[in-house]
PDB file of C-alpha atoms in Angstrom:
ATOM      1  CA  MET L   1      18.140  31.055  -9.875  1.00 71.00           C
ATOM      2  CA  ASN L   2      18.303  33.149  -6.656  1.00 78.00           C
ATOM      3  CA  MET L   3      15.480  30.691  -4.991  1.00 79.00           C
ATOM      4  CA  LEU L   4      17.703  27.826  -6.356  1.00 78.00           C
ATOM      5  CA  VAL L   5      20.606  28.738  -4.959  1.00 80.00           C
ATOM      6  CA  GLY L   6      18.754  29.759  -1.468  1.00 81.00           C
ATOM      7  CA  VAL L   7      17.219  26.219  -1.363  1.00 81.00           C
ATOM      8  CA  MET L   8      21.375  24.891  -1.880  1.00 81.00           C
ATOM      9  CA  VAL L   9      22.203  26.590   0.902  1.00 84.00           C
ATOM     10  CA  GLU L  10      19.787  25.111   3.106  1.00 84.00           C
ATOM     11  CA  GLY L  11      19.843  22.029   2.119  1.00 85.00           C
ATOM     12  CA  VAL L  12      24.094  22.242   3.169  1.00 85.00           C
ATOM     13  CA  ASN L  13      22.948  24.094   6.486  1.00 80.00           C
ATOM     14  CA  ALA L  14      20.670  21.118   7.344  1.00 82.00           C
ATOM     15  CA  VAL L  15      23.667  18.924   6.530  1.00 82.00           C
ATOM     16  CA  ALA L  16      26.716  20.472   8.650  1.00 80.00           C
ATOM     17  CA  VAL L  17      23.703  20.425  11.765  1.00 75.00           C
ATOM     18  CA  LEU L  18      22.845  16.887  11.653  1.00 76.00           C
ATOM     19  CA  GLU L  19      26.869  16.292  11.654  1.00 77.00           C
ATOM     20  CA  LYS L  20      27.229  18.417  14.241  1.00 75.00           C
ATOM     21  CA  GLU L  21      25.137  16.963  16.409  1.00 71.00           C
ATOM     22  CA  ALA L  22      26.186  13.454  15.397  1.00 74.00           C
ATOM     23  CA  PHE L  23      29.385  14.536  16.313  1.00 72.00           C
ATOM     24  CA  ASN L  24      28.449  15.821  19.558  1.00 69.00           C
ATOM     25  CA  LEU L  25      26.221  12.443  20.325  1.00 72.00           C
ATOM     26  CA  ASN L  26      29.223  10.360  20.094  1.00 76.00           C
ATOM     27  CA  TYR L  27      31.602  12.226  22.035  1.00 77.00           C
ATOM     28  CA  VAL L  28      28.611  11.967  24.322  1.00 75.00           C
ATOM     29  CA  GLN L  29      28.733   8.626  24.496  1.00 78.00           C
ATOM     30  CA  GLU L  30      32.686   8.564  24.247  1.00 81.00           C
ATOM     31  CA  MET L  31      32.698  10.685  28.029  1.00 81.00           C
ATOM     32  CA  THR L  32      30.210   8.033  29.204  1.00 82.00           C
ATOM     33  CA  GLY L  33      32.651   5.124  28.690  1.00 82.00           C
ATOM     34  CA  LEU L  34      35.193   6.892  29.832  1.00 81.00           C
ATOM     35  CA  LEU L  35      33.057   7.545  33.143  1.00 81.00           C
ATOM     36  CA  GLN L  36      32.495   4.120  33.458  1.00 82.00           C
ATOM     37  CA  SER L  37      35.965   3.249  33.305  1.00 80.00           C
ATOM     38  CA  VAL L  38      36.807   4.975  36.689  1.00 79.00           C
ATOM     39  CA  GLY L  39      33.601   3.320  37.997  1.00 82.00           C
ATOM     40  CA  LYS L  40      30.973   5.916  37.633  1.00 81.00           C
ATOM     41  CA  ALA L  41      27.676   6.700  36.483  1.00 82.00           C
ATOM     42  CA  PRO L  42      26.511   9.379  34.469  1.00 80.00           C
ATOM     43  CA  SER L  43      23.579  10.125  37.451  1.00 82.00           C
ATOM     44  CA  ASP L  44      26.863   9.862  39.927  1.00 84.00           C
ATOM     45  CA  SER L  45      27.741  13.644  41.165  1.00 84.00           C
ATOM     46  CA  LEU L  46      31.537  13.973  40.295  1.00 83.00           C
ATOM     47  CA  THR L  47      34.683  14.409  42.832  1.00 83.00           C
ATOM     48  CA  ARG L  48      37.758  16.686  41.889  1.00 82.00           C
ATOM     49  CA  ASP L  49      39.545  13.507  42.085  1.00 84.00           C
ATOM     50  CA  ASP L  50      37.090  12.010  39.389  1.00 83.00           C
ATOM     51  CA  MET L  51      37.925  14.819  37.642  1.00 80.00           C
ATOM     52  CA  LYS L  52      41.681  14.469  37.888  1.00 81.00           C
ATOM     53  CA  LEU L  53      40.984  10.362  36.833  1.00 83.00           C
ATOM     54  CA  ILE L  54      38.842  10.939  33.966  1.00 81.00           C
ATOM     55  CA  LEU L  55      40.883  14.429  32.315  1.00 78.00           C
ATOM     56  CA  LEU L  56      44.071  12.313  33.014  1.00 79.00           C
ATOM     57  CA  CYS L  57      43.867   9.091  32.041  1.00 82.00           C
ATOM     58  CA  GLU L  58      45.363   7.958  28.302  1.00 84.00           C
ATOM     59  CA  LYS L  59      41.445   7.791  26.993  1.00 83.00           C
ATOM     60  CA  GLY L  60      40.454  11.495  28.976  1.00 82.00           C
ATOM     61  CA  VAL L  61      43.299  12.941  27.072  1.00 83.00           C
ATOM     62  CA  GLN L  62      42.635  11.711  23.397  1.00 83.00           C
ATOM     63  CA  VAL L  63      38.521  12.081  24.032  1.00 81.00           C
ATOM     64  CA  ALA L  64      39.741  16.119  24.843  1.00 80.00           C
ATOM     65  CA  GLN L  65      42.204  15.926  22.000  1.00 81.00           C
ATOM     66  CA  LYS L  66      39.414  14.099  19.055  1.00 81.00           C
ATOM     67  CA  VAL L  67      37.176  17.278  20.256  1.00 79.00           C
ATOM     68  CA  GLY L  68      40.061  19.826  20.401  1.00 81.00           C
ATOM     69  CA  VAL L  69      40.382  20.551  23.587  1.00 82.00           C
ATOM     70  CA  ASP L  70      43.906  21.727  25.232  1.00 80.00           C
ATOM     71  CA  ILE L  71      43.914  19.342  28.636  1.00 79.00           C
ATOM     72  CA  GLU L  72      45.963  20.781  29.753  1.00 79.00           C
ATOM     73  CA  GLY L  73      43.955  24.443  29.704  1.00 79.00           C
ATOM     74  CA  LEU L  74      40.595  22.908  30.336  1.00 80.00           C
ATOM     75  CA  ALA L  75      42.190  21.115  33.759  1.00 77.00           C
ATOM     76  CA  GLU L  76      43.140  23.989  35.014  1.00 78.00           C
ATOM     77  CA  ILE L  77      39.508  25.353  33.971  1.00 79.00           C
ATOM     78  CA  ALA L  78      37.822  22.810  35.846  1.00 79.00           C
ATOM     79  CA  GLU L  79      38.253  23.818  38.970  1.00 76.00           C
ATOM     80  CA  PHE L  80      37.024  27.864  38.598  1.00 73.00           C
ATOM     81  CA  GLN L  81      34.104  26.650  36.400  1.00 75.00           C
ATOM     82  CA  LEU L  82      32.614  23.293  37.993  1.00 76.00           C
ATOM     83  CA  PHE L  83      33.741  23.151  41.094  1.00 76.00           C
ATOM     84  CA  LYS L  84      33.054  26.855  42.226  1.00 74.00           C
ATOM     85  CA  ASN L  85      29.653  26.382  44.180  1.00 72.00           C
ATOM     86  CA  GLY L  86      31.262  23.457  45.659  1.00 74.00           C
ATOM     87  CA  ASN L  87      33.226  20.067  45.761  1.00 78.00           C
ATOM     88  CA  SER L  88      31.296  17.736  43.606  1.00 81.00           C
ATOM     89  CA  THR L  89      29.803  18.488  39.844  1.00 82.00           C
ATOM     90  CA  THR L  90      27.568  16.662  37.353  1.00 82.00           C
ATOM     91  CA  PHE L  91      28.654  15.021  34.494  1.00 81.00           C
ATOM     92  CA  SER L  92      26.844  16.857  32.606  1.00 81.00           C
ATOM     93  CA  GLY L  93      28.288  20.282  33.953  1.00 83.00           C
ATOM     94  CA  LEU L  94      31.880  18.064  32.096  1.00 82.00           C
ATOM     95  CA  VAL L  95      30.126  17.357  29.326  1.00 81.00           C
ATOM     96  CA  ASP L  96      29.308  21.298  28.471  1.00 82.00           C
ATOM     97  CA  LEU L  97      32.331  22.625  29.761  1.00 82.00           C
ATOM     98  CA  VAL L  98      34.616  20.295  27.188  1.00 80.00           C
ATOM     99  CA  LEU L  99      32.346  21.366  24.760  1.00 79.00           C
ATOM    100  CA  GLN L 100      32.778  25.160  25.501  1.00 80.00           C
ATOM    101  CA  MET L 101      36.386  24.816  25.620  1.00 78.00           C
ATOM    102  CA  ARG L 102      36.871  23.738  22.081  1.00 78.00           C
ATOM    103  CA  GLY L 103      39.657  25.721  20.001  1.00 75.00           C
ATOM    104  CA  THR L 104      37.128  26.536  17.166  1.00 73.00           C
ATOM    105  CA  ASN L 105      34.689  28.099  19.179  1.00 73.00           C
ATOM    106  CA  THR L 106      35.097  32.245  19.766  1.00 79.00           C
ATOM    107  CA  ALA L 107      34.577  33.765  22.792  1.00 81.00           C
ATOM    108  CA  THR L 108      31.326  35.004  23.828  1.00 84.00           C
ATOM    109  CA  VAL L 109      30.144  37.711  26.377  1.00 89.00           C
ATOM    110  CA  ARG L 110      29.414  35.245  28.627  1.00 85.00           C
ATOM    111  CA  ASP L 111      32.991  33.956  28.618  1.00 82.00           C
ATOM    112  CA  ILE L 112      34.251  37.544  29.339  1.00 87.00           C
ATOM    113  CA  MET L 113      31.894  37.642  32.232  1.00 88.00           C
ATOM    114  CA  ASN L 114      33.356  34.632  33.669  1.00 82.00           C
ATOM    115  CA  LEU L 115      37.040  36.642  33.384  1.00 84.00           C
ATOM    116  CA  ARG L 116      36.041  39.234  35.219  1.00 87.00           C
ATOM    117  CA  LYS L 117      34.108  37.188  37.653  1.00 85.00           C
ATOM    118  CA  PHE L 118      37.425  35.503  37.501  1.00 81.00           C
ATOM    119  CA  ILE L 119      39.906  38.247  38.093  1.00 85.00           C
ATOM    120  CA  VAL L 120      37.909  39.697  40.872  1.00 85.00           C
ATOM    121  CA  ASP L 121      37.648  36.746  42.890  1.00 82.00           C
ATOM    122  CA  GLU L 122      41.520  35.936  42.799  1.00 82.00           C
ATOM    123  CA  LEU L 123      41.785  40.574  43.361  1.00 84.00           C
ATOM    124  CA  SER L 124      40.088  39.354  46.327  1.00 84.00           C
ATOM    125  CA  ALA L 125      41.682  36.141  47.299  1.00 83.00           C
ATOM    126  CA  LEU L 126      44.977  38.497  47.757  1.00 84.00           C
ATOM    127  CA  GLY L 127      43.147  41.047  50.290  1.00 82.00           C
ATOM    128  CA  LEU L 128      42.906  43.461  46.789  1.00 80.00           C
ATOM    129  CA  LYS L 129      39.299  45.143  46.798  1.00 75.00           C
ATOM    130  CA  PRO L 130      38.840  46.512  43.042  1.00 70.00           C
ATOM    131  CA  SER L 131      36.610  49.212  42.803  1.00 67.00           C
ATOM    132  CA  PHE L 132      35.269  49.818  39.181  1.00 63.00           C
ATOM    133  CA  ASN L 133      35.154  53.043  38.553  1.00 58.00           C
ATOM    134  CA  ASN L 134      35.689  55.610  35.966  1.00 46.00           C
ATOM    135  CA  SER L 135      39.954  55.129  36.283  1.00 43.00           C
ATOM    136  CA  TYR L 136      38.983  51.288  37.087  1.00 45.00           C
ATOM    137  CA  GLU L 137      41.501  51.745  40.063  1.00 49.00           C
ATOM    138  CA  ALA L 138      41.636  48.569  42.472  1.00 48.00           C
ATOM    139  CA  THR L 139      42.265  49.464  46.193  1.00 52.00           C
ATOM    140  CA  ARG L 140      42.964  47.663  49.356  1.00 52.00           C
ATOM    141  CA  GLU L 141      43.042  48.302  53.045  1.00 52.00           C
ATOM    142  CA  VAL L 142      46.779  48.113  54.272  1.00 46.00           C
ATOM    143  CA  ASP L 143      47.765  47.815  57.972  1.00 49.00           C
ATOM    144  CA  LEU L 144      50.941  49.150  59.129  1.00 46.00           C
ATOM    145  CA  ASP L 145      51.733  47.900  62.759  1.00 51.00           C
ATOM    146  CA  ASP L 146      50.112  50.613  65.073  1.00 45.00           C
ATOM    147  CA  SER L 147      48.812  53.044  62.353  1.00 45.00           C
ATOM    148  CA  GLU L 148      45.388  53.414  61.077  1.00 47.00           C
ATOM    149  CA  ASN L 149      44.027  51.466  58.332  1.00 45.00           C
ATOM    150  CA  GLU L 150      44.855  53.589  55.600  1.00 46.00           C
ATOM    151  CA  ASP L 151      43.532  52.894  51.835  1.00 48.00           C
ATOM    152  CA  GLU L 152      46.615  52.473  49.452  1.00 46.00           C
ATOM    153  CA  THR L 153      45.511  53.213  45.580  1.00 46.00           C
ATOM    154  CA  LEU L 154      47.396  50.184  43.177  1.00 43.00           C
ATOM    155  CA  VAL L 155      47.294  52.102  39.521  1.00 43.00           C
TER     156      VAL L 155
END
């Protein structure tokens, strides 16, 4: 009896995996069509302007909503995730990001590490120097007119 239940569970699992793969394939085909509608091929690199055209056109919004992605959140995170190393990205990078941003996904260690890196980068852009010691304090150097540079501890 237990063996029969095990076989049934494996069968249902196999069907679920096939359906997920079919969904992903359909999504990639829709994204390829969307990419071609803005005059790009999947092998072309995508700039920030290309991303705006793709994500903010009516069909792009529909595709994102169909897969369960918040388009505003995607547009915000795309800058950090896709363009952190340069001024262009790939089609596969865009597809991966959209699939990662689905509302049904759970947070992973990688997501938390990306959040940490984002926070450190933003603090650095503000002139803060985060130091992650036991007290988790961030410090920054303060230039006071004619006096020496002093470290000011922020809590």
